[in-house]
Coordinates of C-alpha atoms in Angstrom, one line a residue:
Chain A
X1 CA 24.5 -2.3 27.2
X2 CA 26.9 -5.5 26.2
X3 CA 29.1 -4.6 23.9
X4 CA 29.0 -6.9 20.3
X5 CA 31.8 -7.8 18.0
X6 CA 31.4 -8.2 14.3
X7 CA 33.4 -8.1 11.3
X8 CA 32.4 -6.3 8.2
X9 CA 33.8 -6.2 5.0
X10 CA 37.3 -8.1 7.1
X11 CA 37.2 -4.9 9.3
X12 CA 36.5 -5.8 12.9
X13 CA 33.7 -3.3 14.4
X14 CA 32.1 -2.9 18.0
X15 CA 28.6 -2.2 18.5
X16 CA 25.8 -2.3 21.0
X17 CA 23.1 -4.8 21.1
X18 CA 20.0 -3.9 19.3
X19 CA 21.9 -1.8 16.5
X20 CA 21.4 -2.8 13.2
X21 CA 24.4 -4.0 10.5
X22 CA 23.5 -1.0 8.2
X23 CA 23.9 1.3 11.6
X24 CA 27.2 -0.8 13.2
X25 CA 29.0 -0.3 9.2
X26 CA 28.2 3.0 9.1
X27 CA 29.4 4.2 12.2
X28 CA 33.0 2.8 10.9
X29 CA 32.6 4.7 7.8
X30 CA 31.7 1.6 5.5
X31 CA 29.3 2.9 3.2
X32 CA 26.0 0.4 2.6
X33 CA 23.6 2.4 -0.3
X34 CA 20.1 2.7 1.2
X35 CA 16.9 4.8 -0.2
X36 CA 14.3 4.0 2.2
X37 CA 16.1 4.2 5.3
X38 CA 16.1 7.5 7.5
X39 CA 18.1 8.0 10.1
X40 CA 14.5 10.0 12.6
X41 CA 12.4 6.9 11.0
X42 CA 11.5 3.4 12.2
X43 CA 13.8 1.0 9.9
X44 CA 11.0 -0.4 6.7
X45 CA 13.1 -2.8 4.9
X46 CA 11.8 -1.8 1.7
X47 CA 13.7 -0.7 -0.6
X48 CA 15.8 -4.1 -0.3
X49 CA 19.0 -2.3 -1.7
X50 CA 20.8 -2.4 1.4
X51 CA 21.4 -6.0 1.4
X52 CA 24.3 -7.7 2.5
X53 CA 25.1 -11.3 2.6
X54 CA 26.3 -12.5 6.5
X55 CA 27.4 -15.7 7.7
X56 CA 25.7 -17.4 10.5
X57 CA 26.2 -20.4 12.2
X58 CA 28.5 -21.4 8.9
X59 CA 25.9 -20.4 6.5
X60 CA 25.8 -17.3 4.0
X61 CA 22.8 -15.7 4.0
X62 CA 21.5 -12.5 2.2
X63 CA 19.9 -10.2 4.6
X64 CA 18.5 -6.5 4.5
X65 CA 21.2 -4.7 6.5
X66 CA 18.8 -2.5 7.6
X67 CA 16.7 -4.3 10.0
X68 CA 19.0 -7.1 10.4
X69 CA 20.5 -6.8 14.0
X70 CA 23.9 -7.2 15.0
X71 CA 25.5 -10.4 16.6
X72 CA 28.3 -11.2 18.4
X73 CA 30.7 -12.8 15.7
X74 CA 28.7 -12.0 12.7
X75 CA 30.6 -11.8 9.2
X76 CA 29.1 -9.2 6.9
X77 CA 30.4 -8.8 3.7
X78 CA 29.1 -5.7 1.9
X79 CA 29.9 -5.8 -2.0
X80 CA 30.2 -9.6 -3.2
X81 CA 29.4 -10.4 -6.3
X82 CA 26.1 -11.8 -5.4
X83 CA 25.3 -8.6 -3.4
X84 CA 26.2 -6.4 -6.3
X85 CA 24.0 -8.6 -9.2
X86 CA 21.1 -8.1 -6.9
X87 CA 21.5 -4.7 -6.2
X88 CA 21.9 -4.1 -9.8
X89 CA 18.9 -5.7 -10.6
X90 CA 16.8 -3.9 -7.9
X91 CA 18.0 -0.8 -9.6
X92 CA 17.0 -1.7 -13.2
X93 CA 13.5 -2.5 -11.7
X94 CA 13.3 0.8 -10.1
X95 CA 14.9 2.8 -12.6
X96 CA 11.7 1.0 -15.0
X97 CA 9.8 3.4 -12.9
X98 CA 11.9 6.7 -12.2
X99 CA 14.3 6.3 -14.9
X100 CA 15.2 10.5 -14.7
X101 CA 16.1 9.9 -10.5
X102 CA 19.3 11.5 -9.6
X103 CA 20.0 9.1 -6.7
X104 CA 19.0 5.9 -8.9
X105 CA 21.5 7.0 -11.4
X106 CA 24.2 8.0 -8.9
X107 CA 23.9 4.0 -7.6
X108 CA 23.5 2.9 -11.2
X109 CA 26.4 4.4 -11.7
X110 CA 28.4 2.4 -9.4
X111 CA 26.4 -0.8 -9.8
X112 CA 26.6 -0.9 -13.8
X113 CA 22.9 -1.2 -13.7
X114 CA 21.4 -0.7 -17.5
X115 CA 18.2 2.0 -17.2
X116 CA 16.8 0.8 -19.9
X117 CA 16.8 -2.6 -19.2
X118 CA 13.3 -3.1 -18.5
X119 CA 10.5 -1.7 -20.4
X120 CA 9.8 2.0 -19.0
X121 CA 6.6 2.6 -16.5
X122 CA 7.2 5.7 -15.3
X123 CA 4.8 5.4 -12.1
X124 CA 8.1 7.6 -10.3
X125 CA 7.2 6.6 -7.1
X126 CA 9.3 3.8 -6.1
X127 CA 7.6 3.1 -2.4
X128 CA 10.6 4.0 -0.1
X129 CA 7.8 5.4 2.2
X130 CA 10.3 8.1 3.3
X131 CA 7.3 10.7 3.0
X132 CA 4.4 8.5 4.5
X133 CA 6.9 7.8 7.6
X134 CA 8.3 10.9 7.9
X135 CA 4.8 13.2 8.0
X136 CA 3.5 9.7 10.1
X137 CA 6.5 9.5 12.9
X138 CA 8.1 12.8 12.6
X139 CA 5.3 15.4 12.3
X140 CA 2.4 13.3 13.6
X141 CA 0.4 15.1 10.6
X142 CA -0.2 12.0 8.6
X143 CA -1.3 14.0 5.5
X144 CA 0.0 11.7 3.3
X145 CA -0.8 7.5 3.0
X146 CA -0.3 5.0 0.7
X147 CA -3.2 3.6 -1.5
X148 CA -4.3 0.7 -3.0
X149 CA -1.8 -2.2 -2.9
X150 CA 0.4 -4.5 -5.3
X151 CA 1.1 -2.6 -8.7
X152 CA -1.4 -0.1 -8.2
X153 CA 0.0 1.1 -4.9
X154 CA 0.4 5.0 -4.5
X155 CA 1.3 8.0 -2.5
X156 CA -1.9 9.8 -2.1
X157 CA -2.5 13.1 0.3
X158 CA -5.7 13.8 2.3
X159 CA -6.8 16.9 1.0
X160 CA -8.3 18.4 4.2
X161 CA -5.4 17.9 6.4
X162 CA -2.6 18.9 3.2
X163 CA -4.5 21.9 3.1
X164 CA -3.9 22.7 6.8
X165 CA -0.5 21.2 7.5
X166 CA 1.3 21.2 4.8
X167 CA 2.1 25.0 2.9
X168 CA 4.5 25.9 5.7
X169 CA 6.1 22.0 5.9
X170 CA 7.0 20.4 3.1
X171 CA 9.8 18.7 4.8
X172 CA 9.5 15.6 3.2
X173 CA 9.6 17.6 -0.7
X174 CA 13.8 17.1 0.1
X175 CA 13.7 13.1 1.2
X176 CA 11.6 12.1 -1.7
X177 CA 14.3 10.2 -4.4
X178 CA 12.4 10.8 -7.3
X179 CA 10.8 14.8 -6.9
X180 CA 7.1 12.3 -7.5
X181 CA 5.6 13.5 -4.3
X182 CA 6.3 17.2 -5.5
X183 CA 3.7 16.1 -8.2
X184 CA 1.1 14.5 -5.8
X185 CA 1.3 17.0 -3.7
X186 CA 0.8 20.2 -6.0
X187 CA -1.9 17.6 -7.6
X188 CA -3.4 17.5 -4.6
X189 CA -3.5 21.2 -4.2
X190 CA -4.6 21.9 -7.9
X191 CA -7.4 19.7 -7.2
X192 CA -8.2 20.2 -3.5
X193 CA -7.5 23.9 -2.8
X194 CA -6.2 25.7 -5.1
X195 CA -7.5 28.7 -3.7
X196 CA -4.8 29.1 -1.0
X197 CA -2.0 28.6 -3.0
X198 CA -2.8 32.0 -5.1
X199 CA -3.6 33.2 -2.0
X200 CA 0.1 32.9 -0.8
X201 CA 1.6 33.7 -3.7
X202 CA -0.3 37.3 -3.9
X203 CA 0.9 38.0 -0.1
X204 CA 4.5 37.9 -1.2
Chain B
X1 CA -26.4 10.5 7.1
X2 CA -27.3 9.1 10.1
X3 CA -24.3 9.0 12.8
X4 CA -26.3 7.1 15.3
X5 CA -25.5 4.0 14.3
X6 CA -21.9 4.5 12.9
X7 CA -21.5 5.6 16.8
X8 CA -23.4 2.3 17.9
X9 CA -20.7 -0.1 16.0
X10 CA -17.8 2.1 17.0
X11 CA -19.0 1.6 21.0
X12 CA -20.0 -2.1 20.2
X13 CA -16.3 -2.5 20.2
X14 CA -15.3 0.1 22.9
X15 CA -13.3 2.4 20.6
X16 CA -10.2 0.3 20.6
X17 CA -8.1 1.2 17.7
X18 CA -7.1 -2.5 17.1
X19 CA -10.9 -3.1 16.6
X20 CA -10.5 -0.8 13.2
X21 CA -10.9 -3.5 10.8
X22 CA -14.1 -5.0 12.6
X23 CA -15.6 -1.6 13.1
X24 CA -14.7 -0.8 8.9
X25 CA -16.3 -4.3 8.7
X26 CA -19.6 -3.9 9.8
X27 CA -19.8 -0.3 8.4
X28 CA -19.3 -1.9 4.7
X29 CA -22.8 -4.4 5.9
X30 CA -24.5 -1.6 6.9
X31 CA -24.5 0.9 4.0
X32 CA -23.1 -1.1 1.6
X33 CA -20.0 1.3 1.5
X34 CA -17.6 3.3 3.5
X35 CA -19.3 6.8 3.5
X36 CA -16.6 9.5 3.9
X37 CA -18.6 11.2 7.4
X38 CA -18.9 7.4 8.5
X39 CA -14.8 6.9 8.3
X40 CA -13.8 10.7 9.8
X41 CA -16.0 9.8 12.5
X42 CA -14.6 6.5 12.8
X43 CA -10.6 8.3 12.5
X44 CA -11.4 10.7 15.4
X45 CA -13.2 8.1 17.9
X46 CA -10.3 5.4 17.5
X47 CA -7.7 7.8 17.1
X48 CA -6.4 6.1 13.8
X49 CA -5.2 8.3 11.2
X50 CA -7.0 8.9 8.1
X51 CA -4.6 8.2 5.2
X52 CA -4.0 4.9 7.5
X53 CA -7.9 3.6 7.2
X54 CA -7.3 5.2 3.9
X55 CA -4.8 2.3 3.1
X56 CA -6.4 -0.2 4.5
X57 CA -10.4 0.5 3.1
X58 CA -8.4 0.4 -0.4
X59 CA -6.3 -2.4 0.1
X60 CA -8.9 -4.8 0.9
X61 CA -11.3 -5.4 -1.8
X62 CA -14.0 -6.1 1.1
X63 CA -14.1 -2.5 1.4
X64 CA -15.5 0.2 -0.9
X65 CA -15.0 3.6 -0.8
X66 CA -17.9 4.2 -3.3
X67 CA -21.8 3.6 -2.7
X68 CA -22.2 -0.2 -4.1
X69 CA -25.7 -2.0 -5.0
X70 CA -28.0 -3.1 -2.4
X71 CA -27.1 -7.1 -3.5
X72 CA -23.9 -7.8 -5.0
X73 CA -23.0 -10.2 -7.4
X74 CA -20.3 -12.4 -8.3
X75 CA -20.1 -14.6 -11.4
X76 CA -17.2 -16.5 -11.2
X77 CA -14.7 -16.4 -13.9
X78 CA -12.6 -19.8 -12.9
X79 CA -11.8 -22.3 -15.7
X80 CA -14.3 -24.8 -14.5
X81 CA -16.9 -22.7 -14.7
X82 CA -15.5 -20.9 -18.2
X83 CA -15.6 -24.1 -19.8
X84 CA -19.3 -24.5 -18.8
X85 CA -20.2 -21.2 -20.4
X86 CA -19.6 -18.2 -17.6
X87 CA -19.0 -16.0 -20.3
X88 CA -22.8 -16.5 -21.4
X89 CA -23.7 -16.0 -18.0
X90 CA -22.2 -13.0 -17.5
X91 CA -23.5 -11.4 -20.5
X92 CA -26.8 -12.3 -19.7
X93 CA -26.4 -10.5 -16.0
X94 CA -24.6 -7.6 -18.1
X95 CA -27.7 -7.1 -20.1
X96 CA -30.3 -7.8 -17.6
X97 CA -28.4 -5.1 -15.5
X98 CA -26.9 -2.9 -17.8
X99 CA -23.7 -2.3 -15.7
X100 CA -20.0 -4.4 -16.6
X101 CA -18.1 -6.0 -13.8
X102 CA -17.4 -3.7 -11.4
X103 CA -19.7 -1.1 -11.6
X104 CA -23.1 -0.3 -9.5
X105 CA -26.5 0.7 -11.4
X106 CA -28.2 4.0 -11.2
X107 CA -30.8 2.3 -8.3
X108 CA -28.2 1.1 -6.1
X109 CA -29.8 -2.6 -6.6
X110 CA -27.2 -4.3 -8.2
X111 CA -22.8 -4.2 -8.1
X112 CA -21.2 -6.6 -10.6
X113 CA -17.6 -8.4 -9.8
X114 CA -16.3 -11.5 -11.4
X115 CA -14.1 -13.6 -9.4
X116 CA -11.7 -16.1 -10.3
X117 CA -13.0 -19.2 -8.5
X118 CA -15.6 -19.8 -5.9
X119 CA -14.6 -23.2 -5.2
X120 CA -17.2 -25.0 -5.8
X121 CA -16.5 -26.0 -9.5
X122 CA -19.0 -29.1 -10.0
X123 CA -21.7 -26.3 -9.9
X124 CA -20.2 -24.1 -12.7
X125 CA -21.5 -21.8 -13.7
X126 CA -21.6 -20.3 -10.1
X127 CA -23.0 -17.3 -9.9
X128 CA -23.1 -15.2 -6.0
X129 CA -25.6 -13.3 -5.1
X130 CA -25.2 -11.2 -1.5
X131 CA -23.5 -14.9 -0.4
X132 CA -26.0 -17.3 -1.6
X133 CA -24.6 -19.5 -4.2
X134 CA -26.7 -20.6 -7.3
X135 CA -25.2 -23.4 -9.4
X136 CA -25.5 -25.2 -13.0
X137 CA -26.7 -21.8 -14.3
X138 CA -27.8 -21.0 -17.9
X139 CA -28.6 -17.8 -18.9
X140 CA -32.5 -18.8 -18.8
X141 CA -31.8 -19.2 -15.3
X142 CA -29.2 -16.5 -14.5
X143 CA -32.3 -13.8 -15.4
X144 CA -34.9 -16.0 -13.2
X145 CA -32.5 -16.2 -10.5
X146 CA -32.5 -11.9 -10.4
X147 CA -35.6 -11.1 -10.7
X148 CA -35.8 -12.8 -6.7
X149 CA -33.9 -9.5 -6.0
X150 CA -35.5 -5.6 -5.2

């Protein structure tokens, strides 16, 4: 593996080929924000927070740190102005949908983003696809999908493989930002089979 | 429901997973919907996940995961034709039927959509029925035009 120089933020940084910017800043302890990035998971460029703006070939460009890959040379400059107006924007969109989130409010915090900005439509799911991925990739259960698409996207479980899989799992209740897929889930179960749930709760 | 032929299309295209959309395809023709036996059986032979065909049968509007009408119709909504009086048309269909866009009636005969344009706006009115297109439509017609339908 070659080994590629970069400078981020004015610090210079080694990598290896194939890492990605967010994954090369982080392992020299500059901190990029991410929510729908996961360390066990594929990289899914969806959350869009991540982004940083990098010169290439004597252009600046705003890419999503998190899929973009490192190159040899590469300026990357993590908290411009620019970088932070868009990142506060994506936050006022997504804080339109889980305004209550401890981890939106954490980056609003630091962003100056306004939660109120936009006109609440508290859908709390805010499509990181953390859970979908994770019970996809990680546990090869794929219990849980998206739905539907555009603004009527959604988390949604499949009630005869939650049933099985997921009452001793639940390992994706902690990655979820917003505590929604908590509610799909016990949605799911109210719905689907509630019978087990009482079931556990009277053996204890 | 009868498997057979579910297992016919899923062999047609030798169980490859890449094949999913195809095999969802021709499923959709043949009943008119995706049954829920129809897609498990289709999950397990191509080794696809559920929740993915899941995604995909309800992000294409091609797909339904609810029984539609034996003959589907589409009355288009664009402006061309909304000028020329779709809105007529489309109340006449809605009484003649008694279902509203998007719904199915109690026989399974007919399923309602509007669309936005059907791109061929010197016919407007267009109305689509099961992919045959019938243009300059007036209500008189609209009615005349279903009754060809069982």
């Amino acid at each position: 593996m070659s080994e590629i120089r970069l400078q981020i933020d004015g610090k210079e940084v080694k990598a290896r080929e194939g890492m990605t910017v967010l994954e090369a800043a982080r392992s020299e302890g500059i901190t990029i924000p991410t929510l729908c990035h996961h360390e066990k998971l594929e990289p899914f460029g969806g959350c869009r927070i991540c982004i940083v703006e990098v010169d290439v070939r004597g252009w600046t460009r705003l890419v999503v740190s998190c899929i973009y890959p490192v190159a040899e040379n590469l300026v990357v400059r993590t908290r411009t102005e620019k970088v932070d107006r868009i990142r506060k924007m994506i936050l006022e969109l997504l804080l339109a949908h889980a305004p209550d989130s401890p981890d939106l409010q954490n980056l609003a915090k630091t962003y100056g983003a306004d939660r109120d900005r936009f006109e609440k439509e508290a859908s709390f799911c805010i499509h990181c696809g953390l859970c979908v991925r994770y019970c996809a990739e990680v546990k090869k259960k794929d219990a849980v999908g998206f739905i539907d698409r555009g603004i009527r996207k959604e988390i949604s479980f499949i009630p005869e493989i939650a049933a099985k899989e997921c009452w001793n799992c639940k390992e994706c209740f902690p990655l979820c930002p917003t505590s929604y897929l908590q509610a799909a889930y016990v949605l799911t179960e109210a719905l689907a089979f509630p019978s087990s749930s009482s079931e556990a709760v009277s053996e204890e | 429901m009868d498997m057979d032929r579910v297992d016919q299309i899923i062999d047609k295209h030798r169980g490859e997973a890449s094949s999913l959309i195809q095999v969802l395809l021709e499923i959709q023709s043949e009943y008119h919907w995706l049954p829920k036996e129809a897609v498990q059986r289709v999950s397990e032979k191509l080794q696809v996940p559920l929740s993915r065909i899941q995604h995909i049968a309800t992000f294409y509007k091609a797909f339904s995961l609810v029984p539609k009408g034996r003959h589907e119709v589409h009355i288009c909504m664009g402006t061309a034709c909304h000028v020329r009086g779709a809105t007529r048309v489309l109340d006449t269909v809605q009484d003649l039927t008694g279902i509203k866009p998007g719904e199915t009636d109690m026989d399974l005969k007919f399923s309602l959509e509007t669309v936005n344009c059907l791109g061929c706006c010197a016919l407007g009115p267009v109305i689509e029925v099961d992919g045959k297109t019938h243009g300059k439509m007036s209500p008189a017609e609209t009615a005349g035009v279903l009754k060809n339908y069982e």
